[in-house]
C-alpha positions as semicolon CSV with decimal commas, in nm:
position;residue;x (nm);y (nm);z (nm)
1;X;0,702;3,237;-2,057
2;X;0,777;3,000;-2,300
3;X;0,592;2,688;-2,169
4;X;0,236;2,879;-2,243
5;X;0,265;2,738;-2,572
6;X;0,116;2,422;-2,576
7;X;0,142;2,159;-2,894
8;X;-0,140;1,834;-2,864
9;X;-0,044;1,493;-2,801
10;X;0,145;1,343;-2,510
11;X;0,387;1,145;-2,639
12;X;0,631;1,032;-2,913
13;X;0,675;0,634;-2,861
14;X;0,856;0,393;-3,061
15;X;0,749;0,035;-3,009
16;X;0,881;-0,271;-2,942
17;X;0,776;-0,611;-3,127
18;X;0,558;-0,684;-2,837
19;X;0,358;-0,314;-2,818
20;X;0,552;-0,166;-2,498
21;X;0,707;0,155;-2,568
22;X;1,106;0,178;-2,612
23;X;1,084;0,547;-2,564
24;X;0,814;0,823;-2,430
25;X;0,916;1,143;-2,480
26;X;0,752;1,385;-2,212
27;X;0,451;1,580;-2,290
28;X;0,439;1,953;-2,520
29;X;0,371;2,077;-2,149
30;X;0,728;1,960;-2,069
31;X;0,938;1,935;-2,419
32;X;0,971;2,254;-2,607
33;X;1,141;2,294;-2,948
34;X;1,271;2,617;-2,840
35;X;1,401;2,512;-2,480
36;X;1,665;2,282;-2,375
37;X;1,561;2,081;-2,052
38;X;1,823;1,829;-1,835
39;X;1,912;1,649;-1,500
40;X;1,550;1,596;-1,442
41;X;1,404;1,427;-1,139
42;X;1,065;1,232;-1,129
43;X;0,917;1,148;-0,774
44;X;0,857;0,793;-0,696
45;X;0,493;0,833;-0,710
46;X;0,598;0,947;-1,095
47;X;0,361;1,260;-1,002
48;X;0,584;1,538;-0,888
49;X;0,916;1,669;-1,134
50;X;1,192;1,887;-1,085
51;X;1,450;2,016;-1,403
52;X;1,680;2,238;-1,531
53;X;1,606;2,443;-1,819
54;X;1,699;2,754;-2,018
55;X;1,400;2,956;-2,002
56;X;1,515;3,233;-1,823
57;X;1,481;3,613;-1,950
58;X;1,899;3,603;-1,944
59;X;1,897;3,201;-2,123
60;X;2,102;3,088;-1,770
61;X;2,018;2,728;-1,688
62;X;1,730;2,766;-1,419
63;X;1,559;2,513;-1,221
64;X;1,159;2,450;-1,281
65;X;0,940;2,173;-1,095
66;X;0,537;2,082;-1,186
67;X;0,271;1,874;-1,100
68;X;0,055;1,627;-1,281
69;X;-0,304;1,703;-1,329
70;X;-0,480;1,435;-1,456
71;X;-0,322;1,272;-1,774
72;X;-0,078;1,545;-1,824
73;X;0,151;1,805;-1,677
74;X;0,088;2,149;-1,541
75;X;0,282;2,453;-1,648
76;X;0,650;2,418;-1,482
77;X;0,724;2,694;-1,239
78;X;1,056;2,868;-1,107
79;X;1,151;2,783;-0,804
80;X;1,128;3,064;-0,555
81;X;1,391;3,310;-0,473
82;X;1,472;3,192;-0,150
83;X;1,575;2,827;-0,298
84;X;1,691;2,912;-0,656
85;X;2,070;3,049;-0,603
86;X;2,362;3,115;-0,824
87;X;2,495;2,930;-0,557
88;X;2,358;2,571;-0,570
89;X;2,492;2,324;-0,726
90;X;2,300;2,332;-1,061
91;X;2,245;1,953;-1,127
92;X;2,188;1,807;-0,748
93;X;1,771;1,867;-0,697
94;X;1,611;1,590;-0,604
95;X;1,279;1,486;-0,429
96;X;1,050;1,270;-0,194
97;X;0,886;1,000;-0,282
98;X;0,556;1,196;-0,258
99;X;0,706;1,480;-0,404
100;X;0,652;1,717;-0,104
101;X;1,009;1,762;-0,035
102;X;1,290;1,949;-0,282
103;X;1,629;1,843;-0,193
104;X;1,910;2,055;-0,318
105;X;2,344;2,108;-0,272
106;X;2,395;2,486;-0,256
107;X;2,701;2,699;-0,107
108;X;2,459;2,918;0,049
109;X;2,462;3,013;0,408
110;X;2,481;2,922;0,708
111;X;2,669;2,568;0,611
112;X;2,844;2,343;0,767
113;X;3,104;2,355;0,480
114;X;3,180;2,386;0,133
115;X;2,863;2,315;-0,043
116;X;2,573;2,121;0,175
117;X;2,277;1,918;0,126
118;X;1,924;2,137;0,237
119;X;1,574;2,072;0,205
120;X;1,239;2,264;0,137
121;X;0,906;2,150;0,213
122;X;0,560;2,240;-0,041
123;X;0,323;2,368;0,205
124;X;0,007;2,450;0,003
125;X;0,131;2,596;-0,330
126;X;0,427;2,731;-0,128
127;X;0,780;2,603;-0,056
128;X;0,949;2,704;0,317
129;X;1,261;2,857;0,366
130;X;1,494;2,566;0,355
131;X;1,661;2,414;0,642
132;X;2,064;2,253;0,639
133;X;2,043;1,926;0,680
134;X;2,372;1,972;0,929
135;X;2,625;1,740;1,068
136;X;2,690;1,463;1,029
137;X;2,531;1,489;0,637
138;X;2,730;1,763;0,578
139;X;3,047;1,806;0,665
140;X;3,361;2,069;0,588
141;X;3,388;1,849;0,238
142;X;3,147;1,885;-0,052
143;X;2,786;1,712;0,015
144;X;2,551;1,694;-0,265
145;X;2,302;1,497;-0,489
146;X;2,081;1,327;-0,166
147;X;1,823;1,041;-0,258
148;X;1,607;0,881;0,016
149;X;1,413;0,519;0,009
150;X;1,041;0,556;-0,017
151;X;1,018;0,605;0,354
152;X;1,278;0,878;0,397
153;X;1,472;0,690;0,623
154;X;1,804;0,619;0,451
155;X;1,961;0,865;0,223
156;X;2,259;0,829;-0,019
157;X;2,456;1,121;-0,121
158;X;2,824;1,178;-0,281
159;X;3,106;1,311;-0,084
160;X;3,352;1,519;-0,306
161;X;3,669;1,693;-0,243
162;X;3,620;1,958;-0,526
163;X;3,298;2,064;-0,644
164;X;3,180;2,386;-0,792
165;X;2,809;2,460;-0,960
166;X;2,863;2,254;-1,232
167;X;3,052;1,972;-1,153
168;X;3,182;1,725;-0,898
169;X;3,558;1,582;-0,893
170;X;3,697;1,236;-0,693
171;X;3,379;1,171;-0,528
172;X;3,267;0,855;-0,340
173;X;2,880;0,749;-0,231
174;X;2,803;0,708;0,105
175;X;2,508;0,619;0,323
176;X;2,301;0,681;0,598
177;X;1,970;0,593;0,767
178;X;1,786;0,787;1,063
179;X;1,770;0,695;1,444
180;X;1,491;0,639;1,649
181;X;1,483;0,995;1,765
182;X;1,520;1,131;1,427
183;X;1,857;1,161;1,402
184;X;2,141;1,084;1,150
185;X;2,366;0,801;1,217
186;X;2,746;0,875;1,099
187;X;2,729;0,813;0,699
188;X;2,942;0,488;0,615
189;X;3,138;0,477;0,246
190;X;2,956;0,201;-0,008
191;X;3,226;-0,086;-0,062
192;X;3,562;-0,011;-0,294
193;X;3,387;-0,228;-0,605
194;X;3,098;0,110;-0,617
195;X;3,333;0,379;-0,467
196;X;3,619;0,294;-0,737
197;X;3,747;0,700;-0,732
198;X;3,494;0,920;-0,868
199;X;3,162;0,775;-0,806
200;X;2,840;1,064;-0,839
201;X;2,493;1,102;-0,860
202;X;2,307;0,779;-0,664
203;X;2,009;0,756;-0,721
204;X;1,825;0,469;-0,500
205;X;1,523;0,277;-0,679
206;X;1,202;0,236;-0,454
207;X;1,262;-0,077;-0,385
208;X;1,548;0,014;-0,154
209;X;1,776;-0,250;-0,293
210;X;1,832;-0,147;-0,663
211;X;2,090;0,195;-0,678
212;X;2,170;0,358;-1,004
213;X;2,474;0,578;-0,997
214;X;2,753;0,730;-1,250
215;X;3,135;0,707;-1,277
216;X;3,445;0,771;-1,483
217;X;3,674;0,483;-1,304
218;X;3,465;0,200;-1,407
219;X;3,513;0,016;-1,699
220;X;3,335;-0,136;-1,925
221;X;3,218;0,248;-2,026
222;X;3,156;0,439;-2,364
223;X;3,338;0,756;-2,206
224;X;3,300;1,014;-1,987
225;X;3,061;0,936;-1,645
226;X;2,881;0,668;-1,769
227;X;2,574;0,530;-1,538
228;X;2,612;0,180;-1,368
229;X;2,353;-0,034;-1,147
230;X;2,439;-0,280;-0,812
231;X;2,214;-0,479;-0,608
232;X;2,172;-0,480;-0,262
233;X;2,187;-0,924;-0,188
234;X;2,188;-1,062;0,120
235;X;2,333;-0,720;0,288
236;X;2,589;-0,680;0,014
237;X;2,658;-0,432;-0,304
238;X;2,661;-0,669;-0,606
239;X;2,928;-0,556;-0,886
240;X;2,782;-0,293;-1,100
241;X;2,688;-0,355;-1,433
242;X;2,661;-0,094;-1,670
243;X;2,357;0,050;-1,842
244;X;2,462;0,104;-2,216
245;X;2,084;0,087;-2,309
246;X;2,124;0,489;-2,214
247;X;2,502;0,537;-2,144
248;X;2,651;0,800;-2,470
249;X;3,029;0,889;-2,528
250;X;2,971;1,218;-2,332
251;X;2,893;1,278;-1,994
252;X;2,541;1,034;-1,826
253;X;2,495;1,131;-1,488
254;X;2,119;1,267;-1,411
255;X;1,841;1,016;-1,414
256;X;1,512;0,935;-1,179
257;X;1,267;0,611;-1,232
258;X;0,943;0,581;-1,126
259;X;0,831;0,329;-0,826
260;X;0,678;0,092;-1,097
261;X;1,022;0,118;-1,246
262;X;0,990;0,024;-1,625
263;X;1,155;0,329;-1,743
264;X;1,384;0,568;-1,707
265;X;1,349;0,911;-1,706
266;X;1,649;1,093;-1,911
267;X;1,791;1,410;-2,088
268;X;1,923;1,364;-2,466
269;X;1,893;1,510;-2,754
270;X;1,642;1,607;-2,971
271;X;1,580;1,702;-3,293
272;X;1,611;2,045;-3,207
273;X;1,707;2,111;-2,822
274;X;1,775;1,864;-2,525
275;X;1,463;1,713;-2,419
276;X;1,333;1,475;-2,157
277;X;1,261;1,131;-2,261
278;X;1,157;0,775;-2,078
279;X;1,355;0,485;-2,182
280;X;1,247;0,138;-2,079
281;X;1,482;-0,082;-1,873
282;X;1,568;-0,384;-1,989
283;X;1,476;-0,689;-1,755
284;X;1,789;-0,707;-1,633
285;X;1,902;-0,403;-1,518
286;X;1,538;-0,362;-1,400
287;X;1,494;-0,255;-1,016
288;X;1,147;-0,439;-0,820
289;X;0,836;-0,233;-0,920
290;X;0,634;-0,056;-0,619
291;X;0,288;0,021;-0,563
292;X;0,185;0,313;-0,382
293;X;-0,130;0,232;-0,173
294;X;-0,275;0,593;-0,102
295;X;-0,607;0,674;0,067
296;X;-0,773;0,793;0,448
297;X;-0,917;0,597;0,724
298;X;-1,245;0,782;0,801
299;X;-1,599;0,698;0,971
300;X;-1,904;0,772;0,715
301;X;-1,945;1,130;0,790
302;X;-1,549;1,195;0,626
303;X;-1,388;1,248;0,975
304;X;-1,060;1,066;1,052
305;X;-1,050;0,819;1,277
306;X;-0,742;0,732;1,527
307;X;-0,645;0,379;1,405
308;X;-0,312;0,165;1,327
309;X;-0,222;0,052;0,957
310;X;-0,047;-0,225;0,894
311;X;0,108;-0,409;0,607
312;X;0,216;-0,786;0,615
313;X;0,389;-0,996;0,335
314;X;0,153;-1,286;0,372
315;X;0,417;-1,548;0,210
316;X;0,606;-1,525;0,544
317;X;0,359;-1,336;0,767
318;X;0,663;-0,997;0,779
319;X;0,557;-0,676;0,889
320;X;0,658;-0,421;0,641
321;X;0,504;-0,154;0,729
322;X;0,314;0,008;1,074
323;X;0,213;0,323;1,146
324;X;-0,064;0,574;1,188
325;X;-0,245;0,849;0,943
326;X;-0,229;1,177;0,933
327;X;-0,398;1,385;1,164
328;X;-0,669;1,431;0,836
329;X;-0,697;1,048;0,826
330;X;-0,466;1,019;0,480
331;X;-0,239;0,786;0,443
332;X;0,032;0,648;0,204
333;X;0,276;0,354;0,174
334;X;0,474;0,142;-0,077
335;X;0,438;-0,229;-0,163
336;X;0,654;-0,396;-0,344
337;X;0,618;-0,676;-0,646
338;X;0,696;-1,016;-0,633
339;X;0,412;-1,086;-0,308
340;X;0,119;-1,070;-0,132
341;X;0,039;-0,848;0,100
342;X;-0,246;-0,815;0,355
343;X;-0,317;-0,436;0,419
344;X;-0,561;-0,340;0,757
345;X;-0,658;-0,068;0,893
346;X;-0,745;-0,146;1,332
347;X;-0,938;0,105;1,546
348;X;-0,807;0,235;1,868
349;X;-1,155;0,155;2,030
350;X;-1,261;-0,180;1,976
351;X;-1,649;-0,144;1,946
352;X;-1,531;0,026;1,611
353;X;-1,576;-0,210;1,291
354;X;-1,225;-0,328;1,109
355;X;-1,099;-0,325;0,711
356;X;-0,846;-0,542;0,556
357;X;-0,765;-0,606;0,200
358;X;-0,511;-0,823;0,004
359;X;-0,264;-0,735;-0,305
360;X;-0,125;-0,960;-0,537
361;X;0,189;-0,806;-0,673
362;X;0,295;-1,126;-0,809
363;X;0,192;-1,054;-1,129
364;X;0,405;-0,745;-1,270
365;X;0,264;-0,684;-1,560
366;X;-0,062;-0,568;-1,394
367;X;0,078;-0,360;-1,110
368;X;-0,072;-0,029;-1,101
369;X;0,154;0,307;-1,036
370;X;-0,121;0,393;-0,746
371;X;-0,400;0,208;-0,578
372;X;-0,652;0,381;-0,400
373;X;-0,759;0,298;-0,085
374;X;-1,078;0,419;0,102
375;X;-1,103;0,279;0,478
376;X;-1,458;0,354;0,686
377;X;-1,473;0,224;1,023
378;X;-1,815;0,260;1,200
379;X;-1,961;0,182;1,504
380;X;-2,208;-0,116;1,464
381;X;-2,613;-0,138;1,415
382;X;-2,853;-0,416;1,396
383;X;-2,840;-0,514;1,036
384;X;-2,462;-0,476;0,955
385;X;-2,296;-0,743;0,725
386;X;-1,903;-0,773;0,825
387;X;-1,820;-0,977;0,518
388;X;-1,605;-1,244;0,570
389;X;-1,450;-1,334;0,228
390;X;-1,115;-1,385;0,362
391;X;-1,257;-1,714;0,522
392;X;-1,126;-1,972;0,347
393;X;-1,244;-2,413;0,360
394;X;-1,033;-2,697;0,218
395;X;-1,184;-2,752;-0,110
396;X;-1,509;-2,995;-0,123
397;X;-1,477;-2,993;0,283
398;X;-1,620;-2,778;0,553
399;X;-1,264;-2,811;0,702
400;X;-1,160;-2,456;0,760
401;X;-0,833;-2,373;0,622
402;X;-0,615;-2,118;0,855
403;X;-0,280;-2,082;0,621
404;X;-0,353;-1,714;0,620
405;X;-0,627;-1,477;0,698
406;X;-0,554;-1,528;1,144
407;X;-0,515;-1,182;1,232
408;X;-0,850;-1,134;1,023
409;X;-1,016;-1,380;1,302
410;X;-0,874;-1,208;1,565
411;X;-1,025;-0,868;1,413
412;X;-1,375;-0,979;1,446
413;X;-1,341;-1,170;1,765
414;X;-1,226;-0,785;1,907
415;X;-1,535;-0,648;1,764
416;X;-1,766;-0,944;1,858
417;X;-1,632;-0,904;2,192
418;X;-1,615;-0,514;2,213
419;X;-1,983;-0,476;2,152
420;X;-2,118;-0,695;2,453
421;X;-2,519;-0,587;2,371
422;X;-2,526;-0,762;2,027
423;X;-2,521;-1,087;1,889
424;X;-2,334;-1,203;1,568
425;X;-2,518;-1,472;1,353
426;X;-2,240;-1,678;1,097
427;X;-2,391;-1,722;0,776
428;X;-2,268;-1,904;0,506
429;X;-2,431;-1,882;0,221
430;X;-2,402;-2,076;-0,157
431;X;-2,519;-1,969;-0,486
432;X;-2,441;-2,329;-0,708
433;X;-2,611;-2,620;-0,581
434;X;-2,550;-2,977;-0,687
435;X;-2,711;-3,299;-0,692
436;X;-2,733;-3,641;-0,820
437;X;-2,797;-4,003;-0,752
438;X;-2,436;-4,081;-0,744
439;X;-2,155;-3,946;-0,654
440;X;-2,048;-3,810;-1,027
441;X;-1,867;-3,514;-0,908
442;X;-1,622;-3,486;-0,645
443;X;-1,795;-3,163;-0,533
444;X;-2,080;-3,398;-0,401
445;X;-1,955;-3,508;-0,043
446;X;-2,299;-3,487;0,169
447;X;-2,588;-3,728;0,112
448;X;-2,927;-3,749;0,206
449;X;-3,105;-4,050;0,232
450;X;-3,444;-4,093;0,171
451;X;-3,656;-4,474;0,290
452;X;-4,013;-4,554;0,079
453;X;-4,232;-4,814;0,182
454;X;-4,383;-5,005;-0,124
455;X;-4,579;-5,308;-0,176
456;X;-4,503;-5,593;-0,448
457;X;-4,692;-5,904;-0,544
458;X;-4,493;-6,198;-0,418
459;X;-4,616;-6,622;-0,383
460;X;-4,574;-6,736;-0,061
461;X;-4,509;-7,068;0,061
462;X;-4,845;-7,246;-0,028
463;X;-4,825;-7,091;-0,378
464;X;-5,115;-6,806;-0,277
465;X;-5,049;-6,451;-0,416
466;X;-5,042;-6,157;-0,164
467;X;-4,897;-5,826;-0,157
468;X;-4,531;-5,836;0,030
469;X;-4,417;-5,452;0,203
470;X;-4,064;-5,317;0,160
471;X;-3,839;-5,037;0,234
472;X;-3,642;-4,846;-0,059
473;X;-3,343;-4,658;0,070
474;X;-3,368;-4,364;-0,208
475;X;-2,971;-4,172;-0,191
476;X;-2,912;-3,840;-0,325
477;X;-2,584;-3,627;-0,345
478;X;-2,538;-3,289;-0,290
479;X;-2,251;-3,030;-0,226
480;X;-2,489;-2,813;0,046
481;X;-2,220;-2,797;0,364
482;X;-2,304;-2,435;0,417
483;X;-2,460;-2,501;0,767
484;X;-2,137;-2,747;0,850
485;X;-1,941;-2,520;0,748
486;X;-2,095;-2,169;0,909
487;X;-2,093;-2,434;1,226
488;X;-1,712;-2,494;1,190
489;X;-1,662;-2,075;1,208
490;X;-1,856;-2,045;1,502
491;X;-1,662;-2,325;1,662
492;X;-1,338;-2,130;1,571
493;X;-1,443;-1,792;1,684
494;X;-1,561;-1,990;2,022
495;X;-1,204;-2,116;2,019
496;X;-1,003;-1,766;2,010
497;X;-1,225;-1,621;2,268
498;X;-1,541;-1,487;2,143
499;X;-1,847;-1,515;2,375
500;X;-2,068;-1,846;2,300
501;X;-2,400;-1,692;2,397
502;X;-2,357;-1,414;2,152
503;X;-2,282;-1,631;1,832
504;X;-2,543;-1,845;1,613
505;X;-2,508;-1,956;1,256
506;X;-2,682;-2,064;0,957
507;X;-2,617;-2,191;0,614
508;X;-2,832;-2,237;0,306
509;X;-2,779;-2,322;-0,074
510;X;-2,956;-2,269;-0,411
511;X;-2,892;-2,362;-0,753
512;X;-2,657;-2,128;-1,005
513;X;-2,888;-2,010;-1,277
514;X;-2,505;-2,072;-1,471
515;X;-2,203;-2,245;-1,428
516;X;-2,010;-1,857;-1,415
517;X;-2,299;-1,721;-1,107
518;X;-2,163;-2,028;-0,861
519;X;-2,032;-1,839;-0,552
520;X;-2,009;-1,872;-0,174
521;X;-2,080;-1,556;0,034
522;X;-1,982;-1,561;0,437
523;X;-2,111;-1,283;0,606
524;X;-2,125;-1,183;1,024
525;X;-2,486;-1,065;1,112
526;X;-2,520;-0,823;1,403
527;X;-2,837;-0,892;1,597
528;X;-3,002;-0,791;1,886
């Protein structure tokens, strides 16, 4: 095939002012100068893409998907026979958010109508025989072009009442989210400002609130379907805007973005053929990037281990996300900018040792595609450290401050609790000590005081010299409240239930050999 030749180099960019790439043209493992390639489709964890090209012994528009490996792309590989028809609709493949699931529109049989929406699952290096989607997705219309939100739970797909393998006519959007038990609630129409006529393609951003589509009935537009954005706002469509950053005079219909959405992924042409190129969004038009948090929950042997996962937006303490890993202990989920979330991970047996971490996604500029995520939880032994850096004091005070971080108490009160035969000492230790014989820094709020007897020559009464005693109170400052402090989070833990008898605590400080080594570790000690 074709794609065996391979040219060096990943990408053609052209820069803005600031350094961030306008444009990234796909990879020589993609883009051929000899190919033409269109209506691709990038997964949301941007590792996983599915396109339509004319490598094909007869030159007929086929579709390909690949994998990435590393920094670049694997060879792209036809679709088997059992999914690639004359009979799909050519443009309409899309995929999960992991890329493990190929949606397509095909006429093929048994369908519920004209042409319906159907699925395929990668098992292995394999894709299953596909399965119809069925009513009430599909319908006796024309059902075609699906895309799902991150967690597969809501799809949006056009409705049309012609359609044939190249093209959709008079179409409208429409959407629909899953039951309890796994069902399909009755699709509802998107509101007449979206659904103006002939409304195609959706394509719905990570964030579940940003959806890209294309239309010919919406004006302002350069001609034929141009592509538009709305906003999902306080449970309504805002009026789309269009995207003439990509939109041409002809036909701009097939587009996928990444989860970290900065660019777009897009066919155009070339110097030669059609190729596929990223084009970065302006601000505006810009949907909420997404982090995918990936990893397994494991004990230190590799085994999985039964536990629930759960993701909080700590700015308003919401649950946005609970569940359990797979039966292999892996795990994935989607975080979105703007917050900070706290992600643990809670054993079904409470003797078992906890994790928790937090993300910052307020920052978007330093949002990774994927974060990796390794979770071991152990049963205890004398010796273990359960770090406590999520213990937080009011600054210069031993005060403890409780804002956030309360279901992290409540974690190791279960496991100081759920192993009765040890004891847990609270240790609070300080790297940075301070001193001085005044209070010169605001940092020094403990004192020590320190009396010395001395003798000085004083004339009494009659004029006779003689040596006169006195006490010199001697004061120095200091910022050591460790043991206060490790005091105050044994009081606490006391407080939510944790067994008295079981819990000491200890607190020390030394200097900083620098200013940039001062630090304050807090640590849970198991004993016997």
């Amino acid at each position: 095939m074709k794609y065996l030749f391979l040219v060096f180099g990943l990408y053609f960019s052209a820069f803005y002012a600031n350094g961030q790439a306008q444009t990234r043209k796909l990879s020589s493992s993609i883009n051929h100068p000899s190919l033409n390639l269109y209506s691709p489709y990038l997964s949301a964890d941007a590792n996983a893409l599915v396109f339509i090209s004319d490598n094909a012994e007869d030159g007929v528009l086929t579709p390909f998907y690949t994998f990435r490996e590393v920094s670049d792309w694997r060879e792209p590989q036809l679709f088997p026979k059992h999914i690639q028809s004359r009979l799909n609709f050519l443009r309409g493949y899309s995929l999960s958010a992991d890329g493990k699931r190929l949606y397509f529109t095909t006429l093929k049989g048994p369908g519920v109508g004209g042409f319906d929406i159907w699925y395929s699952d990668l098992k292995g290096t394999s894709w299953s025989e596909p399965g119809n989607f069925g009513l009430p997705l599909n319908t006796k219309a024309h059902e075609g072009c699906p895309t799902f939100t991150t967690d597969g739970n809501t799809v949006y797909f056009m409705r049309c009442e012609k359609m044939d393998q190249n093209k959709g006519e008079n179409c409208r959007i429409l959407k629909s989210t899953k039951k309890p038990n796994g069902q399909w609630e009755e699709p509802v129409e998107l509101p007449s400002n979206i659904n103006t006529g002939n409304s195609q393609t959706p394509r719905i951003m990570a964030d579940g609130e940003t959806l890209y589509f294309s239309s010919d009935k919406l004006s302002p537009k350069k001609g034929g379907m141009d592509l538009y954005v709305t906003r999902l706002v306080n449970g309504k469509w805002t009026d789309p805007k269009p995207l003439d950053f990509i939109n041409t005079d002809k036909d701009d219909q097939y587009i996928s973005v990444a989860a970290l959405g900065r660019y777009i992924l897009k066919d155009t042409q070339g110097p030669r053929k059609n190729e596929l190129v990223e084009f970065l969004i302006p601000e505006s038009l810009r949907p909420k990037g997404i982090m995918k948090v990936e990893g397994s929950v494991t004990d230190p042997a590799g085994k999985a281990v039964s536990a629930y996962i759960s993701a909080f937006d700590v700015s308003n303490n919401k649950r946005v996300y609970n569940a359990k890993p797979a039966a292999d202990g892996s795990f994935y989920l989607y975080l979105k900018e703007g917050s900070r979330y706290e992600i643990s991970f809670d054993p079904e047996q409470n003797n078992l040792t906890y994790y928790s971490r937090i993300f910052d996604l307020n920052n978007s500029d330093k949002i990774p595609q994927v974060e990796k995520l390794k979770a071991t939880l152990k049963a205890l032994v004398i010796g273990d450290e359960l770090n406590l850096d999520r213990v937080q004091f009011n600054p210069s005070s031993s005060e403890l401050m409780l804002t956030e971080g309360v279901s992290e108490w409540k974690r190791l009160v279960r496991v100081i609790n759920g192993n009765p035969s040890f004891k847990f000492d609270i240790q609070v230790l300080q790297t940075g000590y301070l001193e001085d014989t005044i209070p010169s820094n605001p940092d020094l709020t403990e004192a020590i005081y320190d009396s010395v007897t001395t003798q000085y020559d004083d004339i009494d009464s009659l004029g006779q010299l003689y040596k006169r005693d006195t006490i010199i109170v001697k004061t120095i400052y200091h910022n050591n409240r460790t043991t206060k402090q490790a005091k105050a989070i044994a009081d606490y833990l006391i407080s939510l239930g944790a067994s008295k008898d079981r819990i000491s605590y200890f607190g020390n400080s030394i200097p900083a050999t620098s200013p940039d080594n001062r630090r304050l570790v807090i640590k849970a000690v198991v004993k016997k």
